[in-house]
Amino acid sequence: MHQMDFFQNSVYYTVSAIAHRSLCKDCLMNKLLFFIISVLYICIVPFTFCLPYDVETKFQYALKSIGRDWLDYDQCDRRCKWVYGNSLTITGTRLHIHECECYNKLQLIGIIKRDNDYDPPVMPKTACCGADGINYPTQEAACTNGTYALHGGYCGACSSHEDINIFNITRNNMTSISTKCAVKYVLFGKNSATKCMTNTAALSVECTECWVENMGCDAAQCLTLCAIDRILHVNNTKPDGSLNDCLACDEGYCGKPFIVCAGANRRRSGITSDIDRPQDTIWKRYAC
Ligand SMILES: *[C@@H]1O[C@H](CO)[C@@H](O)[C@H](O)[C@H]1NC(C)=O
Ligand SMILES: *[C@@H]1O[C@H](CO)[C@@H](O)[C@H](O)[C@H]1NC(C)=O
Ligand SMILES: *[C@@H]1O[C@H](CO)[C@@H](O)[C@H](O)[C@H]1NC(C)=O
Ligand SMILES: *[C@@H]1O[C@H](CO)[C@@H](O)[C@H](O)[C@H]1NC(C)=O
């Protein structure tokens, strides 16, 4: 177990060091490496997925299975659960570069597209999550029922004082914590990212799951944009106040599944975070 951690951390820090340009002075090597990896990623991965099944050789078949398991980041599983209901018996595997096969137990129930739709979440105006874990239409309704609103929007897996308190404490470093754990997702898979989040953020098990699923979604939907932004040390927000490409991709393609799962995020809990933009409205609790 510890050897595995040591190995994973070694690989993580080596990759980070390369990404952070600390291994070379003029960074030509890094740019070259990044270029080679990009070419491999852009050319080989689609190629292996685009081969028709009937002409595939054993080699092509092997590449395809690697691509399915390694480069899917559990996206098909999440997509199938999203489309067919988040049941424990629904699973998905990658069929093609843009397609997933969905199963209920072992029964094939459909083939769906792998990419999420662009659908950024909007804060519902007529919902808040009460401290008793019940959704209320307004803060007043929560107050008249003898409780108070914990956060804006519907309740979810992070709708607890404990998790919201952690969002508050880590408001200035959660983006870097979760980026680090997301890199572990890309390199070593979901379990590694879960462990990373548990050790560094210590959110509840259910809330951690939402964050880790979001990392898998980012890896599947936004990997190239996020790798570029990370390597170039791009700020979270652009000068005009909009999100950088990576965070904008996350919000547009992965934000909705995340907020449905988590319920509470920083903004909905009234916490100003490291990714806030001037035009954002931060939810406010009024005393009752
Ligand atoms: C008020 O709270 C009770 C339990 O304490 C709950 O059963 C009821 O649904 C709540 N009312 C509303 C309007 O949510
Ligand atoms: C966050 O922490 C600050 C103190 O650091 C506190 O004043 C504020 O009320 C907290 N916000 C929430 C939403 O818990
Ligand atoms: C994040 O910031 C908080 C508060 O400044 C600190 O207690 C915590 O150790 C930091 N976590 C990491 C992983 O840097
Ligand atoms: C990033 O943000 C900091 C302050 O938040 C600013 O000083 C710096 O110029 C920004 N960098 C870029 C490339 O916009």
CSV table of C-alpha atoms and ligand atoms in Angstrom, one decimal:
chain,number,residue,atom,x,y,z
A,1,MET,CA,0.0,0.0,0.0
A,2,HIS,CA,2.7,2.5,1.0
A,3,GLN,CA,4.9,1.4,-1.8
A,4,MET,CA,2.0,2.2,-4.2
A,5,ASP,CA,1.6,5.7,-2.7
A,6,PHE,CA,5.3,6.2,-3.0
A,7,PHE,CA,5.3,5.2,-6.6
A,8,GLN,CA,2.3,7.3,-7.4
A,9,ASN,CA,3.7,10.3,-5.6
A,10,SER,CA,7.0,10.0,-7.4
A,11,VAL,CA,5.4,9.9,-10.8
A,12,TYR,CA,3.1,12.7,-9.8
A,13,TYR,CA,6.0,15.0,-8.7
A,14,THR,CA,8.0,14.1,-11.8
A,15,VAL,CA,5.2,15.0,-14.1
A,16,SER,CA,4.4,18.2,-12.1
A,17,ALA,CA,8.1,19.2,-12.2
A,18,ILE,CA,8.1,18.8,-16.0
A,19,ALA,CA,4.8,20.7,-16.2
A,20,HIS,CA,6.1,23.4,-14.0
A,21,ARG,CA,9.2,23.8,-16.1
A,22,SER,CA,11.6,23.3,-13.2
A,23,LEU,CA,13.6,20.7,-15.0
A,24,CYS,CA,15.0,22.9,-17.7
A,25,LYS,CA,16.1,26.5,-18.1
A,26,ASP,CA,14.6,27.5,-21.4
A,27,CYS,CA,11.9,24.9,-21.4
A,28,LEU,CA,12.5,23.8,-24.9
A,29,MET,CA,12.5,20.2,-23.6
A,30,ASN,CA,9.2,20.7,-21.9
A,31,LYS,CA,7.6,22.2,-25.0
A,32,LEU,CA,8.9,19.4,-27.0
A,33,LEU,CA,7.7,16.8,-24.6
A,34,PHE,CA,4.3,18.5,-24.4
A,35,PHE,CA,4.2,18.6,-28.2
A,36,ILE,CA,5.0,14.8,-28.5
A,37,ILE,CA,2.4,13.9,-25.9
A,38,SER,CA,-0.2,16.1,-27.6
A,39,VAL,CA,0.6,14.5,-31.0
A,40,LEU,CA,0.3,11.0,-29.5
A,41,TYR,CA,-2.9,11.9,-27.7
A,42,ILE,CA,-4.5,13.7,-30.7
A,43,CYS,CA,-3.4,11.2,-33.4
A,44,ILE,CA,-3.2,7.8,-31.8
A,45,VAL,CA,-6.1,7.8,-29.5
A,46,PRO,CA,-8.8,8.7,-32.1
A,47,PHE,CA,-7.0,6.4,-34.6
A,48,THR,CA,-7.4,3.4,-32.4
A,49,PHE,CA,-11.1,4.2,-31.8
A,50,CYS,CA,-11.9,4.9,-35.4
A,51,LEU,CA,-10.9,1.5,-36.8
A,52,PRO,CA,-13.8,-0.6,-37.8
A,53,TYR,CA,-14.3,-3.6,-35.7
A,54,ASP,CA,-14.2,-6.1,-38.5
A,55,VAL,CA,-10.8,-5.2,-39.7
A,56,GLU,CA,-9.1,-5.0,-36.4
A,57,THR,CA,-6.0,-7.0,-35.7
A,58,LYS,CA,-5.0,-8.2,-32.2
A,59,PHE,CA,-2.7,-5.2,-31.9
A,60,GLN,CA,-5.5,-2.8,-32.7
A,61,TYR,CA,-7.8,-4.7,-30.4
A,62,ALA,CA,-5.3,-4.4,-27.6
A,63,LEU,CA,-4.9,-0.6,-28.2
A,64,LYS,CA,-8.6,-0.2,-28.2
A,65,SER,CA,-9.0,-1.9,-24.8
A,66,ILE,CA,-6.2,0.2,-23.4
A,67,GLY,CA,-8.0,3.3,-24.8
A,68,ARG,CA,-11.3,2.2,-23.3
A,69,ASP,CA,-10.0,1.6,-19.8
A,70,TRP,CA,-7.2,4.2,-19.6
A,71,LEU,CA,-8.6,7.1,-21.5
A,72,ASP,CA,-12.2,7.0,-20.7
A,73,TYR,CA,-11.8,8.4,-17.1
A,74,ASP,CA,-15.0,6.6,-16.2
A,75,GLN,CA,-16.9,9.1,-18.4
A,76,CYS,CA,-19.1,6.4,-20.0
A,77,ASP,CA,-20.1,5.1,-16.7
A,78,ARG,CA,-21.1,8.6,-15.5
A,79,ARG,CA,-22.9,9.3,-18.8
A,80,CYS,CA,-25.0,6.1,-18.6
A,81,LYS,CA,-25.9,6.8,-15.0
A,82,TRP,CA,-26.8,10.4,-15.9
A,83,VAL,CA,-29.0,9.3,-18.9
A,84,TYR,CA,-30.6,6.1,-17.5
A,85,GLY,CA,-30.9,7.1,-13.9
A,86,ASN,CA,-28.3,7.0,-11.2
A,87,SER,CA,-28.9,3.4,-10.3
A,88,LEU,CA,-26.2,1.1,-8.9
A,89,THR,CA,-27.0,-1.5,-11.6
A,90,ILE,CA,-26.4,0.9,-14.5
A,91,THR,CA,-22.8,0.8,-15.9
A,92,GLY,CA,-21.2,2.1,-19.1
A,93,THR,CA,-18.2,1.3,-21.1
A,94,ARG,CA,-16.6,3.2,-24.0
A,95,LEU,CA,-17.5,1.9,-27.4
A,96,HIS,CA,-16.0,4.4,-29.7
A,97,ILE,CA,-14.3,7.8,-29.4
A,98,HIS,CA,-17.6,9.5,-29.1
A,99,GLU,CA,-19.9,6.7,-28.0
A,100,CYS,CA,-20.7,4.7,-24.9
A,101,GLU,CA,-22.5,1.4,-24.4
A,102,CYS,CA,-24.9,1.4,-21.4
A,103,TYR,CA,-25.8,-1.7,-19.4
A,104,ASN,CA,-28.4,-2.5,-16.8
A,105,LYS,CA,-26.7,-5.4,-15.0
A,106,LEU,CA,-25.4,-7.3,-18.0
A,107,GLN,CA,-28.2,-6.3,-20.4
A,108,LEU,CA,-27.2,-3.7,-23.1
A,109,ILE,CA,-29.8,-1.0,-22.8
A,110,GLY,CA,-28.5,1.6,-25.2
A,111,ILE,CA,-25.7,3.4,-27.1
A,112,ILE,CA,-25.4,7.1,-26.2
A,113,LYS,CA,-23.0,9.9,-27.1
A,114,ARG,CA,-20.0,10.1,-24.7
A,115,ASP,CA,-19.7,13.9,-24.5
A,116,ASN,CA,-21.8,15.9,-22.0
A,117,ASP,CA,-24.0,18.6,-23.5
A,118,TYR,CA,-22.9,22.2,-22.9
A,119,ASP,CA,-25.2,23.1,-20.0
A,120,PRO,CA,-23.8,25.3,-17.3
A,121,PRO,CA,-25.8,25.2,-14.1
A,122,VAL,CA,-28.0,28.1,-13.1
A,123,MET,CA,-28.7,28.8,-9.4
A,124,PRO,CA,-32.5,28.1,-8.9
A,125,LYS,CA,-34.2,31.2,-7.6
A,126,THR,CA,-36.9,29.3,-5.8
A,127,ALA,CA,-35.0,26.7,-3.8
A,128,CYS,CA,-32.7,26.5,-0.8
A,129,CYS,CA,-31.5,23.6,1.3
A,130,GLY,CA,-32.5,23.7,4.9
A,131,ALA,CA,-30.2,22.8,7.8
A,132,ASP,CA,-32.6,19.9,8.4
A,133,GLY,CA,-31.7,18.5,4.9
A,134,ILE,CA,-35.1,19.4,3.4
A,135,ASN,CA,-35.5,21.6,0.3
A,136,TYR,CA,-37.5,24.7,0.9
A,137,PRO,CA,-38.8,27.1,-1.8
A,138,THR,CA,-37.6,30.2,0.1
A,139,GLN,CA,-35.5,31.1,3.1
A,140,GLU,CA,-38.6,32.3,4.9
A,141,ALA,CA,-40.2,28.8,4.4
A,142,ALA,CA,-37.3,27.3,6.2
A,143,CYS,CA,-37.5,29.8,9.0
A,144,THR,CA,-41.3,29.3,9.5
A,145,ASN,CA,-40.6,25.5,9.8
A,146,GLY,CA,-38.2,26.1,12.6
A,147,THR,CA,-34.9,25.8,10.7
A,148,TYR,CA,-32.8,28.0,8.5
A,149,ALA,CA,-31.3,27.8,5.0
A,150,LEU,CA,-27.9,26.2,4.8
A,151,HIS,CA,-27.3,27.1,1.2
A,152,GLY,CA,-29.0,28.2,-2.1
A,153,GLY,CA,-30.2,25.5,-4.5
A,154,TYR,CA,-31.2,21.9,-3.7
A,155,CYS,CA,-29.7,19.7,-1.1
A,156,GLY,CA,-27.0,17.2,-2.1
A,157,ALA,CA,-24.1,15.2,-0.8
A,158,CYS,CA,-22.2,18.2,0.4
A,159,SER,CA,-25.1,19.9,2.2
A,160,SER,CA,-23.7,19.6,5.7
A,161,HIS,CA,-22.1,22.1,8.1
A,162,GLU,CA,-19.0,20.0,8.1
A,163,ASP,CA,-18.5,20.0,4.4
A,164,ILE,CA,-19.4,23.7,4.0
A,165,ASN,CA,-17.0,24.5,6.8
A,166,ILE,CA,-14.2,22.8,4.9
A,167,PHE,CA,-15.2,24.7,1.7
A,168,ASN,CA,-14.8,27.9,3.8
A,169,ILE,CA,-11.4,26.9,5.4
A,170,THR,CA,-10.0,25.9,2.0
A,171,ARG,CA,-11.6,28.6,0.0
A,172,ASN,CA,-8.2,30.0,-1.2
A,173,ASN,CA,-6.5,26.6,-2.0
A,174,MET,CA,-9.3,24.2,-3.0
A,175,THR,CA,-8.7,24.8,-6.6
A,176,SER,CA,-5.0,23.9,-6.3
A,177,ILE,CA,-5.9,20.9,-4.0
A,178,SER,CA,-8.4,19.6,-6.5
A,179,THR,CA,-6.2,20.2,-9.5
A,180,LYS,CA,-3.5,18.1,-7.9
A,181,CYS,CA,-5.9,15.3,-7.2
A,182,ALA,CA,-7.3,15.6,-10.7
A,183,VAL,CA,-3.8,15.0,-12.1
A,184,LYS,CA,-3.7,11.8,-10.0
A,185,TYR,CA,-7.0,10.8,-11.6
A,186,VAL,CA,-5.5,11.2,-15.0
A,187,LEU,CA,-2.4,9.3,-14.2
A,188,PHE,CA,-3.6,6.6,-11.8
A,189,GLY,CA,-7.4,6.5,-11.9
A,190,LYS,CA,-10.3,7.2,-9.6
A,191,ASN,CA,-9.1,5.5,-6.4
A,192,SER,CA,-6.0,7.5,-6.4
A,193,ALA,CA,-7.9,10.8,-6.7
A,194,THR,CA,-10.3,9.8,-4.0
A,195,LYS,CA,-7.4,9.0,-1.6
A,196,CYS,CA,-5.8,12.3,-2.5
A,197,MET,CA,-9.0,14.3,-1.8
A,198,THR,CA,-9.6,12.4,1.5
A,199,ASN,CA,-6.1,13.1,2.7
A,200,THR,CA,-5.9,16.8,1.7
A,201,ALA,CA,-9.5,18.1,2.0
A,202,ALA,CA,-11.2,15.6,4.3
A,203,LEU,CA,-14.7,16.2,3.0
A,204,SER,CA,-17.4,13.6,3.8
A,205,VAL,CA,-17.2,10.4,1.8
A,206,GLU,CA,-20.3,11.3,-0.3
A,207,CYS,CA,-19.1,14.8,-1.0
A,208,THR,CA,-15.7,13.6,-1.9
A,209,GLU,CA,-17.3,11.2,-4.4
A,210,CYS,CA,-19.0,14.2,-6.2
A,211,TRP,CA,-15.6,16.1,-6.4
A,212,VAL,CA,-13.8,13.0,-7.7
A,213,GLU,CA,-16.5,12.4,-10.3
A,214,ASN,CA,-16.2,16.0,-11.4
A,215,MET,CA,-12.4,15.4,-11.9
A,216,GLY,CA,-13.1,12.4,-14.1
A,217,CYS,CA,-15.5,14.5,-16.1
A,218,ASP,CA,-12.9,17.3,-16.4
A,219,ALA,CA,-10.3,14.7,-17.6
A,220,ALA,CA,-12.8,13.3,-20.2
A,221,GLN,CA,-14.1,16.7,-21.4
A,222,CYS,CA,-11.5,19.3,-20.7
A,223,LEU,CA,-8.2,17.6,-20.5
A,224,THR,CA,-6.4,19.5,-23.3
A,225,LEU,CA,-7.6,22.9,-22.2
A,226,CYS,CA,-6.8,22.2,-18.6
A,227,ALA,CA,-3.3,20.8,-19.4
A,228,ILE,CA,-2.5,23.9,-21.4
A,229,ASP,CA,-3.8,26.3,-18.7
A,230,ARG,CA,-1.9,24.4,-16.0
A,231,ILE,CA,1.4,24.3,-17.9
A,232,LEU,CA,1.2,28.0,-18.8
A,233,HIS,CA,0.1,28.9,-15.2
A,234,VAL,CA,-2.9,30.7,-16.5
A,235,ASN,CA,-4.9,32.7,-13.9
A,236,ASN,CA,-8.3,31.4,-12.7
A,237,THR,CA,-10.0,34.4,-14.2
A,238,LYS,CA,-9.2,36.4,-17.4
A,239,PRO,CA,-8.7,40.1,-17.2
A,240,ASP,CA,-12.4,40.7,-18.2
A,241,GLY,CA,-13.5,38.6,-15.2
A,242,SER,CA,-14.6,35.5,-17.1
A,243,LEU,CA,-13.2,32.1,-16.2
A,244,ASN,CA,-10.1,30.7,-17.9
A,245,ASP,CA,-10.7,28.1,-20.6
A,246,CYS,CA,-10.2,25.1,-18.3
A,247,LEU,CA,-12.6,26.4,-15.6
A,248,ALA,CA,-15.1,27.5,-18.2
A,249,CYS,CA,-15.1,24.1,-19.8
A,250,ASP,CA,-15.5,22.5,-16.3
A,251,GLU,CA,-18.5,24.7,-15.6
A,252,GLY,CA,-20.2,24.3,-19.0
A,253,TYR,CA,-19.7,20.5,-19.4
A,254,CYS,CA,-19.3,19.2,-15.9
A,255,GLY,CA,-20.9,21.8,-13.7
A,256,LYS,CA,-24.4,20.5,-13.8
A,257,PRO,CA,-23.7,16.8,-12.8
A,258,PHE,CA,-21.5,18.2,-10.1
A,259,ILE,CA,-24.0,20.5,-8.5
A,260,VAL,CA,-26.8,17.9,-8.8
A,261,CYS,CA,-24.5,15.5,-6.9
A,262,ALA,CA,-23.0,18.0,-4.4
A,263,GLY,CA,-25.9,20.4,-3.7
A,264,ALA,CA,-23.6,22.8,-2.0
A,265,ASN,CA,-20.6,24.5,-3.6
A,266,ARG,CA,-18.7,27.6,-2.4
A,267,ARG,CA,-20.9,30.2,-4.2
A,268,ARG,CA,-24.1,28.5,-3.1
A,269,SER,CA,-22.9,28.5,0.5
A,270,GLY,CA,-22.1,32.2,0.5
A,271,ILE,CA,-18.4,31.6,0.4
A,272,THR,CA,-16.2,33.8,-1.7
A,273,SER,CA,-13.6,31.5,-3.3
A,274,ASP,CA,-10.5,31.6,-5.4
A,275,ILE,CA,-12.4,31.3,-8.6
A,276,ASP,CA,-15.0,34.0,-8.2
A,277,ARG,CA,-15.7,36.5,-10.9
A,278,PRO,CA,-16.9,40.0,-10.3
A,279,GLN,CA,-20.3,39.3,-12.0
A,280,ASP,CA,-21.1,36.3,-9.8
A,281,THR,CA,-23.7,36.6,-7.2
A,282,ILE,CA,-22.7,34.9,-4.1
A,283,TRP,CA,-25.7,33.5,-2.2
A,284,LYS,CA,-26.5,35.2,1.1
A,285,ARG,CA,-28.2,33.8,4.2
A,286,TYR,CA,-30.4,36.2,6.1
A,287,ALA,CA,-31.0,35.5,9.7
A,288,CYS,CA,-34.3,34.3,10.9
B,1,LIG,C1,-41.2,21.0,8.0
B,1,LIG,O1,-40.5,20.0,8.7
B,1,LIG,C2,-41.1,18.7,8.8
B,1,LIG,C3,-40.3,17.9,9.7
B,1,LIG,O2,-39.6,18.6,10.7
B,1,LIG,C4,-41.3,18.1,7.5
B,1,LIG,O3,-42.0,16.9,7.6
B,1,LIG,C5,-42.1,19.1,6.6
B,1,LIG,O4,-42.1,18.6,5.2
B,1,LIG,C6,-41.4,20.5,6.6
B,1,LIG,N1,-42.2,21.4,5.8
B,1,LIG,C7,-41.9,21.9,4.6
B,1,LIG,C8,-42.8,22.9,4.0
B,1,LIG,O5,-40.9,21.5,4.0
B,2,LIG,C1,-16.2,31.5,6.8
B,2,LIG,O1,-15.2,31.7,7.7
B,2,LIG,C2,-15.2,33.1,8.2
B,2,LIG,C3,-14.1,33.3,9.1
B,2,LIG,O2,-12.9,32.9,8.6
B,2,LIG,C4,-16.5,33.4,8.8
B,2,LIG,O3,-16.6,34.8,9.2
B,2,LIG,C5,-17.7,33.2,7.8
B,2,LIG,O4,-18.9,33.3,8.4
B,2,LIG,C6,-17.6,31.7,7.3
B,2,LIG,N1,-18.6,31.5,6.3
B,2,LIG,C7,-19.3,30.4,6.2
B,2,LIG,C8,-20.3,30.4,5.1
B,2,LIG,O5,-19.3,29.6,7.0
B,3,LIG,C1,-5.4,25.0,2.6
B,3,LIG,O1,-5.5,26.2,3.3
B,3,LIG,C2,-5.9,26.0,4.7
B,3,LIG,C3,-6.1,27.4,5.3
B,3,LIG,O2,-5.2,28.3,5.0
B,3,LIG,C4,-4.8,25.2,5.4
B,3,LIG,O3,-5.2,24.9,6.7
B,3,LIG,C5,-4.6,23.9,4.7
B,3,LIG,O4,-3.6,23.2,5.3
B,3,LIG,C6,-4.3,24.1,3.2
B,3,LIG,N1,-4.3,22.8,2.6
B,3,LIG,C7,-3.4,22.5,1.7
B,3,LIG,C8,-3.4,21.1,1.2
B,3,LIG,O5,-2.5,23.3,1.3
B,4,LIG,C1,-2.9,37.0,-12.8
B,4,LIG,O1,-3.5,37.7,-11.7
B,4,LIG,C2,-2.6,38.6,-11.0
B,4,LIG,C3,-3.4,39.2,-9.8
B,4,LIG,O2,-4.5,38.4,-9.4
B,4,LIG,C4,-2.1,39.7,-11.9
B,4,LIG,O3,-1.2,40.5,-11.2
B,4,LIG,C5,-1.4,39.0,-13.1
B,4,LIG,O4,-1.0,40.0,-14.0
B,4,LIG,C6,-2.4,38.0,-13.8
B,4,LIG,N1,-1.6,37.4,-14.9
B,4,LIG,C7,-2.1,37.3,-16.1
B,4,LIG,C8,-1.3,36.6,-17.1
B,4,LIG,O5,-3.2,37.8,-16.4
